[in-house]
XYZ file of C-alpha atoms in Angstrom:
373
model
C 221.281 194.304 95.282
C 219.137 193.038 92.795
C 216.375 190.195 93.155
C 216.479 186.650 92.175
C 216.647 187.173 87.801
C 215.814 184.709 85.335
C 218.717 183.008 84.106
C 220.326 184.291 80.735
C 218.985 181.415 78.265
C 215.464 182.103 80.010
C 213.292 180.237 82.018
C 213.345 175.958 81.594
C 211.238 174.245 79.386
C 209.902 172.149 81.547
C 210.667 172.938 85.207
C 211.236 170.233 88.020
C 207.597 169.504 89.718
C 206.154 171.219 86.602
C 202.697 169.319 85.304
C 204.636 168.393 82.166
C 207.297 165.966 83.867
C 204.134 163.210 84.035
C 202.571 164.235 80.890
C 204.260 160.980 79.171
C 202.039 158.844 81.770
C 198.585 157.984 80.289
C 196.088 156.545 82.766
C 193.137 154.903 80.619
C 189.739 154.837 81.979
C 189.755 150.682 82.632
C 193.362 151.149 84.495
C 191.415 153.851 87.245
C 187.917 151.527 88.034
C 190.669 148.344 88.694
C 192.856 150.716 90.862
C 190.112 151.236 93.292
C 191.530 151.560 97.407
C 190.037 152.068 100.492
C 192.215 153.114 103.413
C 192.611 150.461 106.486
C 190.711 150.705 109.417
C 192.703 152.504 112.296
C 192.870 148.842 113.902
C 194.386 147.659 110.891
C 196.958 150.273 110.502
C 197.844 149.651 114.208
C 199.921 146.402 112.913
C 203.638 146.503 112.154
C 204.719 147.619 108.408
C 200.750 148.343 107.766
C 199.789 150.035 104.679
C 197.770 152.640 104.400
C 195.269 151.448 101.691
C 194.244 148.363 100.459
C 192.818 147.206 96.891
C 189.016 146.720 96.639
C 188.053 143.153 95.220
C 187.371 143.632 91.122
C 184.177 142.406 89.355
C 185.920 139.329 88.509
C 186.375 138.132 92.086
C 182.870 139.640 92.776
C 181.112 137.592 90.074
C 182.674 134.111 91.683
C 181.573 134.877 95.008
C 177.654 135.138 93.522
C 177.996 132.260 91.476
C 179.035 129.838 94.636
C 176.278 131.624 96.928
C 173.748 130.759 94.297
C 175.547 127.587 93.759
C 175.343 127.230 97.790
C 171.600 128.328 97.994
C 170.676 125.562 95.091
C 171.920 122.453 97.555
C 170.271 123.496 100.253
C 166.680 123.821 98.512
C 167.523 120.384 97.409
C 168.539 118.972 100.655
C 165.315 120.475 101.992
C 163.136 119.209 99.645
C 164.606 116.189 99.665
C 163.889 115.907 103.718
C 160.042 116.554 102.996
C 159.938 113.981 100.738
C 161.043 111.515 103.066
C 159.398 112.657 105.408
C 156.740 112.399 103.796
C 156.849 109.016 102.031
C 155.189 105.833 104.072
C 158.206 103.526 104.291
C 155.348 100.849 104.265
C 153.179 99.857 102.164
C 150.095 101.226 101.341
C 147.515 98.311 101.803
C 144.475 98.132 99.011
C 141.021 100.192 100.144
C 138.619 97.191 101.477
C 135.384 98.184 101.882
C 133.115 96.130 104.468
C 130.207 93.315 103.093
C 126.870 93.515 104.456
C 126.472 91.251 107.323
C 124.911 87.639 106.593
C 122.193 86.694 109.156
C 120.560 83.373 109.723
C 118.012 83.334 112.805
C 116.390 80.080 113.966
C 113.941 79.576 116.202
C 113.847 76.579 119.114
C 110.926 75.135 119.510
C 110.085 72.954 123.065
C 108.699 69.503 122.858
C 106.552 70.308 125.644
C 105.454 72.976 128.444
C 108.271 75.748 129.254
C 109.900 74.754 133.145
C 109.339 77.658 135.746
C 110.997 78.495 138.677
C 112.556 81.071 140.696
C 115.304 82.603 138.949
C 118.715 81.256 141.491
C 116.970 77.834 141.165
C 116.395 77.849 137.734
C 120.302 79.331 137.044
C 121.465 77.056 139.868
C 120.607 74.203 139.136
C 120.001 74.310 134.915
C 121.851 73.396 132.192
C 123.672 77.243 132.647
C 125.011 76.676 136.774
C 128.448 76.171 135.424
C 128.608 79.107 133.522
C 130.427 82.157 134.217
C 127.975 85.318 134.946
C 128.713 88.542 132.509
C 131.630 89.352 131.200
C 133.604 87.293 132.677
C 132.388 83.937 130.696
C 133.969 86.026 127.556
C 137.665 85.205 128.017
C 140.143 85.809 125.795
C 142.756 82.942 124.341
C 145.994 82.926 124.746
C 147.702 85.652 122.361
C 149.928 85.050 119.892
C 151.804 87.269 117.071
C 150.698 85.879 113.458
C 152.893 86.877 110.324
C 151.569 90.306 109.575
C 149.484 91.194 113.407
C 151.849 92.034 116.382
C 150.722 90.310 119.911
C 149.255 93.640 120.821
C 147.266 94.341 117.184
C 145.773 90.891 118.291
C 144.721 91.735 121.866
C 142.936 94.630 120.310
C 141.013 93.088 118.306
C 139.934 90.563 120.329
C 139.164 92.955 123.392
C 137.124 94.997 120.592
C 134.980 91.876 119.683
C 134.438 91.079 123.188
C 133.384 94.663 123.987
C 131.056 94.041 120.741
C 129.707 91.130 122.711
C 129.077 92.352 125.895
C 127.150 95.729 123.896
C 125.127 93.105 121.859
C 124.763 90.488 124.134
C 124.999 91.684 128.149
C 123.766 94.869 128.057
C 120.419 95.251 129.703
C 119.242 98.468 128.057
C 120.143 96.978 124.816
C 118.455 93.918 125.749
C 115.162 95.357 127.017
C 116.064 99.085 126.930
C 115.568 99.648 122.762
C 119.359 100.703 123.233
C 121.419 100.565 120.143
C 124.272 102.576 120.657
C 126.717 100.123 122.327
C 126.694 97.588 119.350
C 126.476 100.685 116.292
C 129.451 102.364 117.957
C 131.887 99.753 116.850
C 130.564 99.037 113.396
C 132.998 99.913 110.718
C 130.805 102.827 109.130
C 130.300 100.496 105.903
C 127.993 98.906 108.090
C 126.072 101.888 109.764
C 123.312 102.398 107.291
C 122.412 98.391 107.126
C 122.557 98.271 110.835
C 120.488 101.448 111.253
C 117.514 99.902 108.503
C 117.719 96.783 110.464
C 116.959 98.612 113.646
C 114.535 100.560 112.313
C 112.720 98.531 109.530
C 113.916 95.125 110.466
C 112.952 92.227 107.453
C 113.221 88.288 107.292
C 115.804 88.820 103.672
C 118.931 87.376 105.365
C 120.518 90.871 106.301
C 118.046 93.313 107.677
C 117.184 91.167 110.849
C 117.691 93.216 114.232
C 118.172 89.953 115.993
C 120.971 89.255 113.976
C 123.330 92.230 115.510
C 122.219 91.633 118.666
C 120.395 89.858 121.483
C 116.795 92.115 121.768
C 113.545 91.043 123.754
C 110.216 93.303 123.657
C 109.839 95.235 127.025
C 106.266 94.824 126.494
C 106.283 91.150 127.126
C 109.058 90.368 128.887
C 111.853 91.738 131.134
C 114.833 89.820 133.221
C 113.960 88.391 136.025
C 117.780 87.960 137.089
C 120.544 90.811 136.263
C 123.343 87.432 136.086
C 123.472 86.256 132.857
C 125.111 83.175 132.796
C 127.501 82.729 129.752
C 129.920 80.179 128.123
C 131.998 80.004 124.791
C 135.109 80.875 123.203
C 136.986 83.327 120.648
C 139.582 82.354 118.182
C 141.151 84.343 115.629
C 143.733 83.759 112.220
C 144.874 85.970 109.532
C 142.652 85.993 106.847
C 145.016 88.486 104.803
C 148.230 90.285 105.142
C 145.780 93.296 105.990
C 143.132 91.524 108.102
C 142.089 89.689 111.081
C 139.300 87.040 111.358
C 137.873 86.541 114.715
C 134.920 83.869 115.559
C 133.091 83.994 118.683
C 130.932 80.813 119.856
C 129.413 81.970 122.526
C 125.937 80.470 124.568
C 124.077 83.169 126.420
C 121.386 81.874 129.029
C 118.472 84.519 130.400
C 116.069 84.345 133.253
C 112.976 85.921 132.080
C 109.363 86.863 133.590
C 106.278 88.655 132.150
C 106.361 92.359 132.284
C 103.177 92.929 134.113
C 102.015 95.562 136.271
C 102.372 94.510 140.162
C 103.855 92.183 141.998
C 105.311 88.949 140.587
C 105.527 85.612 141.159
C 108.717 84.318 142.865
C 108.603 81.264 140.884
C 107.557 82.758 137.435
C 110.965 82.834 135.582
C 111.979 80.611 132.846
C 115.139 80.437 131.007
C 115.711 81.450 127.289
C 119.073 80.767 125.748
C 120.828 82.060 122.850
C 123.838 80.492 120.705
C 125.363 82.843 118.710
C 127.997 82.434 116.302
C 129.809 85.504 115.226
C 132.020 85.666 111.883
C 134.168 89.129 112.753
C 136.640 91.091 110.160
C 139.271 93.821 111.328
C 141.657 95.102 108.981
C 144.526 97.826 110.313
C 142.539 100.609 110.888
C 139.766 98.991 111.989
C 142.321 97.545 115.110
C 143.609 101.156 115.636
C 140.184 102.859 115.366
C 138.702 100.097 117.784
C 136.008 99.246 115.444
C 135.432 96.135 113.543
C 132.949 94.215 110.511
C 130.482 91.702 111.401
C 130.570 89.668 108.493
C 127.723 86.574 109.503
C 125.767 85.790 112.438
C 124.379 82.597 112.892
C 121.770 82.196 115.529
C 119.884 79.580 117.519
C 117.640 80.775 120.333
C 114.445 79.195 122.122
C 112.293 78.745 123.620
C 110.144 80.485 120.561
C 107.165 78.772 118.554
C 108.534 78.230 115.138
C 106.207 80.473 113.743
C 107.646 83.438 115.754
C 108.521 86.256 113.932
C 112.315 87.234 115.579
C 113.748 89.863 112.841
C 112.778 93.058 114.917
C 113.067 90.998 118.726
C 112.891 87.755 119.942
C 109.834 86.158 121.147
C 110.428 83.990 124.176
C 107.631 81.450 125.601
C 107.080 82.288 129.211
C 106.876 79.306 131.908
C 104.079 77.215 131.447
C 103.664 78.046 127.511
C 104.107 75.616 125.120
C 105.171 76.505 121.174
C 102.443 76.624 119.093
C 101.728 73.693 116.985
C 102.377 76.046 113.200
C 104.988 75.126 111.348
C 107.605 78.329 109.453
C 105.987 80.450 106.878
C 106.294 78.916 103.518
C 108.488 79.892 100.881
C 106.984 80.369 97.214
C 109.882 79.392 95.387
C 108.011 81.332 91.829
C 108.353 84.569 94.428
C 110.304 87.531 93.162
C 112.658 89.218 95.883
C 115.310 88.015 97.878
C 113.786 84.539 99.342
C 113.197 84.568 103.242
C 115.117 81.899 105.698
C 112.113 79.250 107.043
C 113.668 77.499 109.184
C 113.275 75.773 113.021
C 114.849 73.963 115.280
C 113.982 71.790 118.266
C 115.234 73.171 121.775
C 117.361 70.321 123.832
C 117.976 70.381 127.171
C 122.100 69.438 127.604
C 123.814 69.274 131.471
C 127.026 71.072 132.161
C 128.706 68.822 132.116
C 128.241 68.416 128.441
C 129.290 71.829 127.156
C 127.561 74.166 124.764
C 125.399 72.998 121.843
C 126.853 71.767 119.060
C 128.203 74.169 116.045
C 126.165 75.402 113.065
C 127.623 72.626 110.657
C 126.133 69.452 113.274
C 122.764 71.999 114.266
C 121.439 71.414 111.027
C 120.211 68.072 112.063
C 117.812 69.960 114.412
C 116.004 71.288 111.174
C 113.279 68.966 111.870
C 110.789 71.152 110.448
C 111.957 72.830 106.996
């Protein structure tokens, strides 16, 4: 038996499976990078009618999904910077920059018509023109509180319980008052006010805004010291807009002392005498002045006695004891062919007023008590 031969007409052409029967199939080089597959995950073939391999996504469908991830990065830089700026921005606003004015201080001397009364200190308080005043703080009350147009009821009460705190510093305060103690009153200056306050402390002058006496209520411990902690007070606070931006609150206030000579020893029981000062406070607060508890003193007008007219009172006041009588010397005089900033001669004449009359009369109607230019 013979093998398997080729046939007679010799072997086919092209045999069945050989590589010729595909040889009419061209496969160009763009045709194989789009026919890209990856085979299915195990899990994936797991599901009925599967297939084995699945088409990769082309550049095409590649190039879309970059341009809406940019396109999706974009809004969200905007949305954020849009949220800063908001944030950001004062919905309210922004009031003008105000700076403070030096304060305007007018200091007048009272002069008694005749010898200064003495007495113990109760009596004198007791039974003087002060026994219905309150003692201390308490004869600084408040008014009743209000919203205005631009302040809220409780901007209002701050700035009013600022000035008061002002007045108690300036006014109650015995080591401001004997002490040489400044802090309390420079503490709630607005600091365009600090270095004029600090030269009138230290270099205190008769030109109308470096007087000490004009910020607050000072007596030299050298001549004279209180004979009675109580210090018997009376007067009232008020307050209006004077601005969208600002609050004006005046303070009328009488403040009456029992004093004695600081001498070495003992004293006298009935060696006190009673000085009294009227002041009348101009006060400025603007919003950040209210929230920074601080506040302008824009005048002072002052009226205290008993002094001698010729008593100088810009550093501290000079108060005549029991028994003393003022001195019979008129103000310095004024050259009116002086250079400089002209200084304030002026005096008035101390009256005695009951309780039951109230305090002295305002600085408008006290000009009548000028009786010596």
């Amino acid at each position: 038996m013979t093998g398997r031969g080729e046939p007679p007409e010799g072997p086919p052409e092209n045999p069945s499976g050989g590589e010729d029967e595909y040889r009419s199939l061209v496969f160009d080089e763009s045709f194989v990078r789009a026919a890209r597959l990856q085979e299915f995950s195990a899990q994936e073939r797991m599901g009925q009618h599967a297939r084995a391999v699945r088409s990769l996504p082309g550049r095409g469908t590649r190039r879309h999904r970059s341009r809406a991830g940019i396109a999706l990065v974009v809004l969200i830089a905007l949305a954020f910077a849009t949220a800063v700026y908001i944030g950001f921005r004062n919905p309210y606003p922004t009031p003008v920059g105000r700076r403070a004015e030096p304060l305007q201080t007018t200091v007048i001397p009272l002069a008694p018509k005749g010898p200064v009364p003495g007495g113990t200190a109760e009596s004198l308080l007791d039974d003087g023109s002060a026994a219905a005043y309150r003692t201390g703080a308490s004869g600084i009350n408040l008014p009743s509180v209000r919203r205005t147009k631009n302040f809220s009821d409780s901007q209002v009460t701050i700035a009013l319980t600022t000035v008061k705190d002002y007045l108690v510093g300036s006014s109650l305060d015995p080591d401001v008052l004997t002490g040489g103690v400044v802090r309390p009153v420079g503490r709630l200056l607005d600091p365009d006010q600090t270095a004029q306050f600090d030269r009138s402390m230290d270099s205190p002058a008769d030109d109308g805004e470096h007087s000490a006496t004009g910020w607050l209520v000072r007596f030299d411990p050298a001549d004279v010291e209180l004979a009675d902690p109580d210090i018997r007070v009376h007067g009232t606070l008020s307050y209006a807009e004077a601005g969208a931006d600002t609050l004006e609150v005046v303070s009328d206030h009488t403040f009456t002392y029992a004093l004695r000579p600081a001498v070495a020893g003992p004293h006298r029981a009935d060696g006190a005498s009673l000085f009294t000062v009227r002041r009348v406070l101009h006060f400025l607060l603007d919003r950040e002045d209210i929230r920074l508890h601080r506040l302008e003193v824009r005048s002072a007008y002052v009226q205290a006695g008993p002094q001698s007219c010729s008593a100088v009172t810009t550093g501290t006041l000079r108060p005549l004891l029991a028994g003393e009588r003022a001195d019979t010397r008129g103000p310095t005089g004024t050259d009116p062919y002086a250079t400089g900033v002209p200084a304030a001669a002026l005096c008035g004449t101390l009256a005695i007023t009951s309780p039951t009359q109230g305090p002295p009369p305002g600085p408008d109607a006290s000009r009548s008590l000028r009786s010596r230019p």
